[in-house]
PDB file of C-alpha atoms in Angstrom:
ATOM      1  CA  MET J 948      18.407  78.238 -28.898  1.00 41.00           C
ATOM      2  CA  ALA J 949      21.488  78.035 -30.999  1.00 40.00           C
ATOM      3  CA  SER J 950      21.627  77.129 -34.130  1.00 40.00           C
ATOM      4  CA  THR J 951      24.038  75.707 -36.917  1.00 41.00           C
ATOM      5  CA  SER J 952      24.579  77.417 -40.219  1.00 42.00           C
ATOM      6  CA  THR J 953      25.254  75.345 -43.296  1.00 42.00           C
ATOM      7  CA  ALA J 954      26.728  76.807 -46.436  1.00 41.00           C
ATOM      8  CA  SER J 955      23.723  76.627 -49.342  1.00 38.00           C
ATOM      9  CA  SER J 956      24.632  79.010 -52.134  1.00 38.00           C
ATOM     10  CA  ALA J 957      27.902  80.184 -54.150  1.00 36.00           C
ATOM     11  CA  SER J 958      27.184  83.765 -52.735  1.00 38.00           C
ATOM     12  CA  GLY J 959      27.924  82.526 -49.450  1.00 39.00           C
ATOM     13  CA  ALA J 960      24.573  82.769 -47.643  1.00 39.00           C
ATOM     14  CA  ALA J 961      23.784  80.590 -45.315  1.00 39.00           C
ATOM     15  CA  THR J 962      20.485  78.552 -44.048  1.00 34.00           C
ATOM     16  CA  THR J 963      19.647  78.128 -40.325  1.00 34.00           C
ATOM     17  CA  VAL J 964      19.025  74.451 -39.292  1.00 35.00           C
ATOM     18  CA  SER J 965      17.586  73.901 -35.663  1.00 36.00           C
ATOM     19  CA  PRO J 966      18.017  70.508 -34.317  1.00 36.00           C
ATOM     20  CA  THR J 967      15.407  70.969 -32.056  1.00 37.00           C
ATOM     21  CA  SER J 968      12.860  71.777 -34.987  1.00 37.00           C
ATOM     22  CA  ALA J 969      14.422  69.128 -37.435  1.00 37.00           C
ATOM     23  CA  ALA J 970      14.034  66.567 -34.486  1.00 37.00           C
ATOM     24  CA  SER J 971      10.443  67.752 -34.106  1.00 37.00           C
ATOM     25  CA  ALA J 972       9.322  67.675 -37.455  1.00 36.00           C
ATOM     26  CA  ALA J 973      10.613  64.125 -38.035  1.00 35.00           C
ATOM     27  CA  THR J 974       8.467  63.064 -35.109  1.00 35.00           C
ATOM     28  CA  GLY J 975       5.376  65.484 -35.526  1.00 34.00           C
ATOM     29  CA  THR J 976       6.045  66.299 -31.834  1.00 32.00           C
ATOM     30  CA  THR J 977       7.462  69.651 -30.360  1.00 31.00           C
ATOM     31  CA  ALA J 978      10.609  68.704 -28.155  1.00 31.00           C
ATOM     32  CA  SER J 979      10.607  70.122 -24.864  1.00 31.00           C
ATOM     33  CA  THR J 980      12.687  69.900 -21.635  1.00 31.00           C
ATOM     34  CA  SER J 981      10.114  67.387 -20.271  1.00 30.00           C
ATOM     35  CA  SER J 982      10.557  65.046 -23.423  1.00 32.00           C
ATOM     36  CA  GLN J 983      14.207  64.295 -22.965  1.00 39.00           C
ATOM     37  CA  ALA J 984      15.081  61.341 -21.908  1.00 40.00           C
ATOM     38  CA  PHE J 985      17.337  59.702 -19.141  1.00 40.00           C
ATOM     39  CA  GLY J 986      19.464  56.663 -19.045  1.00 41.00           C
ATOM     40  CA  ILE J 987      21.689  57.129 -22.008  1.00 44.00           C
ATOM     41  CA  THR J 988      24.889  55.100 -21.338  1.00 44.00           C
ATOM     42  CA  GLY J 989      27.262  57.046 -19.700  1.00 44.00           C
ATOM     43  CA  GLY J 990      30.999  56.343 -18.228  1.00 46.00           C
ATOM     44  CA  PRO J 991      32.251  57.378 -14.525  1.00 46.00           C
ATOM     45  CA  GLY J 992      29.343  59.302 -12.797  1.00 45.00           C
ATOM     46  CA  PHE J 993      26.809  57.960 -14.731  1.00 46.00           C
ATOM     47  CA  ASN J 994      23.424  57.446 -12.948  1.00 50.00           C
ATOM     48  CA  PRO J 995      20.587  55.510 -14.391  1.00 50.00           C
ATOM     49  CA  ASN J 996      18.006  56.834 -12.327  1.00 52.00           C
ATOM     50  CA  ALA J 997      18.826  60.580 -12.733  1.00 55.00           C
ATOM     51  CA  THR J 998      16.025  63.159 -12.958  1.00 54.00           C
ATOM     52  CA  HIS J 999      16.209  66.915 -13.785  1.00 55.00           C
ATOM     53  CA  THR J1000      16.270  67.378  -9.808  1.00 55.00           C
ATOM     54  CA  SER J1001      18.465  64.500  -8.914  1.00 62.00           C
ATOM     55  CA  ILE J1002      21.542  65.867 -10.855  1.00 74.00           C
ATOM     56  CA  ALA J1003      24.313  67.260  -8.750  1.00 74.00           C
ATOM     57  CA  PRO J1004      24.519  71.126  -9.413  1.00 78.00           C
ATOM     58  CA  ASN J1005      28.343  70.814  -9.176  1.00 80.00           C
ATOM     59  CA  GLY J1006      28.618  67.573 -11.187  1.00 82.00           C
ATOM     60  CA  ASP J1007      30.858  67.266 -14.488  1.00 89.00           C
ATOM     61  CA  PRO J1008      29.355  67.873 -17.880  1.00 93.00           C
ATOM     62  CA  GLY J1009      28.671  65.209 -20.001  1.00 92.00           C
ATOM     63  CA  GLU J1010      31.310  64.632 -22.665  1.00 94.00           C
ATOM     64  CA  ILE J1011      31.988  62.505 -25.750  1.00 94.00           C
ATOM     65  CA  VAL J1012      35.436  60.423 -26.113  1.00 95.00           C
ATOM     66  CA  TYR J1013      36.005  59.746 -29.645  1.00 96.00           C
ATOM     67  CA  THR J1014      36.822  56.087 -30.648  1.00 94.00           C
ATOM     68  CA  GLN J1015      37.549  57.020 -34.252  1.00 94.00           C
ATOM     69  CA  PRO J1016      39.536  58.526 -35.876  1.00 95.00           C
ATOM     70  CA  PRO J1017      42.330  59.276 -33.133  1.00 89.00           C
ATOM     71  CA  LEU J1018      42.693  62.538 -31.683  1.00 88.00           C
ATOM     72  CA  GLN J1019      46.018  62.240 -31.521  1.00 86.00           C
ATOM     73  CA  SER J1020      47.020  63.364 -35.398  1.00 87.00           C
ATOM     74  CA  THR J1021      44.967  64.816 -37.977  1.00 90.00           C
ATOM     75  CA  SER J1022      43.590  62.245 -40.455  1.00 94.00           C
ATOM     76  CA  PHE J1023      43.616  62.537 -44.048  1.00 95.00           C
ATOM     77  CA  TYR J1024      40.076  61.586 -46.360  1.00 96.00           C
ATOM     78  CA  LYS J1025      39.829  61.591 -49.986  1.00 95.00           C
ATOM     79  CA  ILE J1026      36.871  63.218 -51.542  1.00 96.00           C
ATOM     80  CA  ALA J1027      36.249  60.369 -53.910  1.00 95.00           C
ATOM     81  CA  GLN J1028      33.640  58.113 -55.209  1.00 94.00           C
ATOM     82  CA  GLY J1029      33.178  55.146 -52.764  1.00 94.00           C
ATOM     83  CA  GLU J1030      35.283  56.929 -49.662  1.00 95.00           C
ATOM     84  CA  TYR J1031      33.149  57.163 -46.668  1.00 96.00           C
ATOM     85  CA  ILE J1032      34.165  58.585 -43.510  1.00 96.00           C
ATOM     86  CA  THR J1033      33.084  57.023 -40.034  1.00 95.00           C
ATOM     87  CA  PHE J1034      33.199  59.340 -36.830  1.00 96.00           C
ATOM     88  CA  GLY J1035      32.707  57.382 -33.710  1.00 95.00           C
ATOM     89  CA  TRP J1036      32.422  58.268 -29.877  1.00 96.00           C
ATOM     90  CA  ASN J1037      31.464  57.247 -26.559  1.00 94.00           C
ATOM     91  CA  PHE J1038      29.557  59.238 -23.864  1.00 94.00           C
ATOM     92  CA  THR J1039      30.595  59.593 -20.407  1.00 92.00           C
ATOM     93  CA  ASN J1040      28.771  61.721 -17.578  1.00 90.00           C
ATOM     94  CA  VAL J1041      25.857  62.259 -19.590  1.00 90.00           C
ATOM     95  CA  ALA J1042      22.902  61.721 -17.982  1.00 88.00           C
ATOM     96  CA  VAL J1043      20.025  63.618 -19.988  1.00 88.00           C
ATOM     97  CA  THR J1044      19.933  62.078 -23.532  1.00 89.00           C
ATOM     98  CA  PRO J1045      20.034  65.156 -25.907  1.00 91.00           C
ATOM     99  CA  THR J1046      16.841  65.725 -28.140  1.00 90.00           C
ATOM    100  CA  ALA J1047      19.129  65.794 -31.210  1.00 93.00           C
ATOM    101  CA  ILE J1048      22.528  65.958 -31.815  1.00 95.00           C
ATOM    102  CA  THR J1049      24.067  67.925 -34.671  1.00 96.00           C
ATOM    103  CA  VAL J1050      27.327  66.944 -36.162  1.00 96.00           C
ATOM    104  CA  SER J1051      29.048  69.663 -38.682  1.00 97.00           C
ATOM    105  CA  ALA J1052      32.527  70.184 -40.013  1.00 97.00           C
ATOM    106  CA  ALA J1053      33.673  73.876 -40.023  1.00 97.00           C
ATOM    107  CA  CYS J1054      36.349  74.576 -42.536  1.00 97.00           C
ATOM    108  CA  GLU J1055      39.644  76.946 -42.154  1.00 95.00           C
ATOM    109  CA  ASN J1056      38.117  78.691 -45.058  1.00 94.00           C
ATOM    110  CA  GLY J1057      34.858  79.909 -42.935  1.00 95.00           C
ATOM    111  CA  ASN J1058      32.475  77.810 -43.925  1.00 96.00           C
ATOM    112  CA  THR J1059      30.573  75.061 -42.077  1.00 96.00           C
ATOM    113  CA  TYR J1060      29.207  71.713 -43.723  1.00 96.00           C
ATOM    114  CA  PRO J1061      26.499  69.270 -42.462  1.00 95.00           C
ATOM    115  CA  VAL J1062      28.094  65.797 -41.727  1.00 96.00           C
ATOM    116  CA  GLY J1063      26.315  62.770 -42.219  1.00 91.00           C
ATOM    117  CA  PRO J1064      22.958  61.749 -44.177  1.00 84.00           C
ATOM    118  CA  SER J1065      20.589  63.706 -42.729  1.00 81.00           C
ATOM    119  CA  ASP J1066      21.920  67.251 -42.934  1.00 86.00           C
ATOM    120  CA  GLY J1067      24.090  67.082 -39.852  1.00 92.00           C
ATOM    121  CA  ILE J1068      20.899  66.053 -37.648  1.00 94.00           C
ATOM    122  CA  ILE J1069      20.982  62.644 -35.776  1.00 93.00           C
ATOM    123  CA  ALA J1070      19.650  60.624 -32.772  1.00 92.00           C
ATOM    124  CA  GLY J1071      20.305  62.259 -29.325  1.00 92.00           C
ATOM    125  CA  ASN J1072      21.864  58.726 -28.746  1.00 91.00           C
ATOM    126  CA  ALA J1073      23.827  58.265 -31.521  1.00 93.00           C
ATOM    127  CA  GLN J1074      27.319  57.376 -31.008  1.00 93.00           C
ATOM    128  CA  SER J1075      28.694  57.245 -34.614  1.00 94.00           C
ATOM    129  CA  VAL J1076      28.013  59.080 -38.354  1.00 94.00           C
ATOM    130  CA  VAL J1077      29.079  58.215 -41.370  1.00 95.00           C
ATOM    131  CA  TRP J1078      29.728  60.744 -44.166  1.00 96.00           C
ATOM    132  CA  TYR J1079      30.081  60.572 -47.856  1.00 96.00           C
ATOM    133  CA  PRO J1080      31.877  63.710 -48.749  1.00 96.00           C
ATOM    134  CA  TYR J1081      31.652  62.767 -52.534  1.00 95.00           C
ATOM    135  CA  GLY J1082      28.121  62.932 -52.193  1.00 94.00           C
ATOM    136  CA  TYR J1083      27.736  66.203 -50.870  1.00 94.00           C
ATOM    137  CA  GLN J1084      30.123  67.689 -53.349  1.00 93.00           C
ATOM    138  CA  SER J1085      27.943  66.340 -56.292  1.00 94.00           C
ATOM    139  CA  ALA J1086      25.014  67.196 -54.762  1.00 93.00           C
ATOM    140  CA  ASN J1087      26.240  70.998 -53.790  1.00 92.00           C
ATOM    141  CA  PRO J1088      28.507  71.887 -56.961  1.00 91.00           C
ATOM    142  CA  SER J1089      27.843  75.576 -56.045  1.00 91.00           C
ATOM    143  CA  LEU J1090      29.500  75.550 -52.789  1.00 89.00           C
ATOM    144  CA  PRO J1091      31.904  72.156 -52.716  1.00 93.00           C
ATOM    145  CA  LEU J1092      34.125  71.183 -49.884  1.00 96.00           C
ATOM    146  CA  ALA J1093      37.549  72.424 -49.981  1.00 96.00           C
ATOM    147  CA  GLN J1094      40.747  70.881 -49.833  1.00 96.00           C
ATOM    148  CA  ALA J1095      41.724  71.900 -46.300  1.00 96.00           C
ATOM    149  CA  GLU J1096      41.453  70.942 -42.539  1.00 97.00           C
ATOM    150  CA  TYR J1097      38.360  70.800 -40.833  1.00 98.00           C
ATOM    151  CA  THR J1098      37.037  70.705 -36.860  1.00 97.00           C
ATOM    152  CA  LEU J1099      34.401  68.431 -36.364  1.00 98.00           C
ATOM    153  CA  LEU J1100      31.468  69.998 -34.359  1.00 97.00           C
ATOM    154  CA  VAL J1101      29.496  67.836 -32.142  1.00 97.00           C
ATOM    155  CA  PHE J1102      26.628  69.760 -29.996  1.00 96.00           C
ATOM    156  CA  ALA J1103      23.275  69.309 -28.730  1.00 95.00           C
ATOM    157  CA  GLN J1104      20.144  71.084 -28.855  1.00 90.00           C
ATOM    158  CA  GLY J1105      21.801  74.176 -26.933  1.00 91.00           C
ATOM    159  CA  GLY J1106      23.973  74.815 -29.771  1.00 93.00           C
ATOM    160  CA  PRO J1107      28.133  74.993 -30.199  1.00 93.00           C
ATOM    161  CA  SER J1108      28.320  77.565 -27.739  1.00 93.00           C
ATOM    162  CA  ALA J1109      26.112  76.385 -24.795  1.00 93.00           C
ATOM    163  CA  ILE J1110      27.797  76.505 -21.166  1.00 92.00           C
ATOM    164  CA  PRO J1111      28.493  72.959 -20.199  1.00 92.00           C
ATOM    165  CA  SER J1112      25.969  71.955 -17.515  1.00 91.00           C
ATOM    166  CA  PRO J1113      25.904  68.766 -15.233  1.00 91.00           C
ATOM    167  CA  GLY J1114      24.771  65.761 -16.737  1.00 89.00           C
ATOM    168  CA  TYR J1115      24.161  67.383 -20.119  1.00 92.00           C
ATOM    169  CA  LEU J1116      26.130  66.853 -23.376  1.00 94.00           C
ATOM    170  CA  ALA J1117      28.817  69.799 -23.820  1.00 96.00           C
ATOM    171  CA  PRO J1118      29.832  70.893 -27.181  1.00 97.00           C
ATOM    172  CA  ASN J1119      32.783  69.166 -28.668  1.00 97.00           C
ATOM    173  CA  SER J1120      35.133  70.914 -31.211  1.00 96.00           C
ATOM    174  CA  GLN J1121      38.442  68.531 -30.239  1.00 96.00           C
ATOM    175  CA  LEU J1122      38.790  66.372 -33.540  1.00 97.00           C
ATOM    176  CA  ARG J1123      40.418  67.775 -36.609  1.00 96.00           C
ATOM    177  CA  PHE J1124      40.726  66.234 -40.010  1.00 97.00           C
ATOM    178  CA  ALA J1125      41.623  67.078 -43.492  1.00 97.00           C
ATOM    179  CA  LEU J1126      40.153  66.533 -47.155  1.00 97.00           C
ATOM    180  CA  TYR J1127      41.957  66.366 -50.226  1.00 96.00           C
ATOM    181  CA  THR J1128      40.950  65.557 -53.845  1.00 92.00           C
ATOM    182  CA  PRO J1129      43.311  63.016 -55.468  1.00 88.00           C
ATOM    183  CA  GLN J1130      44.541  63.707 -58.911  1.00 80.00           C
ATOM    184  CA  PRO J1131      43.962  61.404 -61.757  1.00 76.00           C
ATOM    185  CA  TYR J1132      46.666  58.940 -62.718  1.00 75.00           C
ATOM    186  CA  THR J1133      48.351  60.213 -66.078  1.00 73.00           C
ATOM    187  CA  PRO J1134      50.893  57.732 -67.434  1.00 76.00           C
ATOM    188  CA  LEU J1135      54.306  58.626 -68.930  1.00 75.00           C
ATOM    189  CA  ALA J1136      53.680  57.682 -72.381  1.00 75.00           C
ATOM    190  CA  SER J1137      50.566  60.174 -72.389  1.00 72.00           C
ATOM    191  CA  GLY J1138      52.626  63.128 -71.629  1.00 71.00           C
ATOM    192  CA  TRP J1139      53.064  63.151 -67.701  1.00 70.00           C
ATOM    193  CA  GLN J1140      55.430  65.432 -66.674  1.00 74.00           C
ATOM    194  CA  CYS J1141      56.860  66.801 -63.209  1.00 72.00           C
ATOM    195  CA  ALA J1142      55.888  70.355 -62.957  1.00 66.00           C
ATOM    196  CA  GLY J1143      58.368  71.241 -60.325  1.00 63.00           C
ATOM    197  CA  CYS J1144      61.331  69.344 -61.305  1.00 68.00           C
ATOM    198  CA  GLY J1145      62.156  71.613 -64.557  1.00 58.00           C
ATOM    199  CA  GLY J1146      61.817  74.553 -62.560  1.00 55.00           C
ATOM    200  CA  ALA J1147      64.367  73.506 -60.069  1.00 56.00           C
ATOM    201  CA  LEU J1148      66.701  72.448 -62.803  1.00 56.00           C
ATOM    202  CA  GLU J1149      66.646  76.023 -64.161  1.00 60.00           C
ATOM    203  CA  GLN J1150      67.281  77.547 -60.684  1.00 59.00           C
ATOM    204  CA  PHE J1151      70.146  75.349 -60.499  1.00 54.00           C
ATOM    205  CA  LYS J1152      71.515  76.242 -63.911  1.00 57.00           C
ATOM    206  CA  ALA J1153      71.101  79.899 -63.269  1.00 59.00           C
ATOM    207  CA  HIS J1154      72.462  80.153 -60.008  1.00 63.00           C
ATOM    208  CA  PRO J1155      75.959  81.699 -59.503  1.00 68.00           C
ATOM    209  CA  ALA J1156      76.766  79.305 -56.826  1.00 72.00           C
ATOM    210  CA  SER J1157      75.802  76.198 -58.649  1.00 65.00           C
ATOM    211  CA  ILE J1158      78.207  77.270 -61.461  1.00 74.00           C
ATOM    212  CA  ALA J1159      80.884  77.664 -58.847  1.00 77.00           C
ATOM    213  CA  LEU J1160      80.180  74.253 -57.051  1.00 77.00           C
ATOM    214  CA  LEU J1161      80.684  72.330 -60.188  1.00 78.00           C
ATOM    215  CA  THR J1162      83.528  74.125 -61.171  1.00 82.00           C
ATOM    216  CA  THR J1163      85.108  73.150 -58.005  1.00 85.00           C
ATOM    217  CA  LEU J1164      84.147  69.877 -58.584  1.00 82.00           C
ATOM    218  CA  LEU J1165      85.470  69.387 -61.768  1.00 82.00           C
ATOM    219  CA  VAL J1166      89.110  70.709 -60.486  1.00 81.00           C
ATOM    220  CA  ILE J1167      89.190  68.168 -57.437  1.00 84.00           C
ATOM    221  CA  PHE J1168      88.120  65.429 -59.774  1.00 80.00           C
ATOM    222  CA  LEU J1169      90.870  66.253 -62.448  1.00 78.00           C
ATOM    223  CA  SER J1170      93.447  66.916 -59.762  1.00 78.00           C
ATOM    224  CA  GLY J1171      92.995  63.518 -58.067  1.00 72.00           C
ATOM    225  CA  PHE J1172      93.355  61.712 -61.542  1.00 65.00           C
ATOM    226  CA  THR J1173      96.298  63.518 -62.133  1.00 68.00           C
ATOM    227  CA  THR J1174      97.670  62.654 -59.079  1.00 71.00           C
ATOM    228  CA  LEU J1175      96.676  58.826 -59.391  1.00 65.00           C
ATOM    229  CA  ARG J1176      98.046  58.542 -62.865  1.00 66.00           C
ATOM    230  CA  ARG J1177     101.455  59.992 -61.241  1.00 68.00           C
ATOM    231  CA  VAL J1178     101.439  57.043 -58.795  1.00 66.00           C
ATOM    232  CA  TRP J1179     100.690  54.136 -61.394  1.00 67.00           C
ATOM    233  CA  ASP J1180     103.243  55.511 -63.752  1.00 64.00           C
TER     234      ASP J1180
END
């Protein structure tokens, strides 16, 4: 059974979390194929009376369809106190309820972080998860969230690389989002300065083309002024 890795130390070491074992530990039972429930709300092709033998071998795999945030564009979220992120979805063609669903955020820096209040392990019929990046940041100072783009990974007990099967929830990695840390406000009276403004001005002063442009504009202005003065006289 595949598992998801979550960063746990500054050295890059990772701990392995098994969604099935985590769900079993929470209930005190051992998860198995026979314990999987049927009848999760599904879209087209959903069969409320589905059984392992009644699922058509050539049927469609189960999928999630995101309801928030939108997939059309990358959403940006602040890592700040009181800022929560809600990821929501619907199920379609899912006949077999997963034992558990794992939700994690894969960063472009190579690290993967658990999403949600329960180390990324949520109920198999859950259709949303709320994440508090600031809370994670405070609890994990040795490996903080980066200001970067992330891919949301949602998968069942088969793992993020499971082969899609008819009626079973397939892994999903369609949603992308970004996290950033807002900078504290500094008033002008307290000495705020534009870091890039001065450098741009210095480059303008030093560049030969800038000097030539200023000279040309000055000549045009003086020539036009002289012509107008003659007309007025």
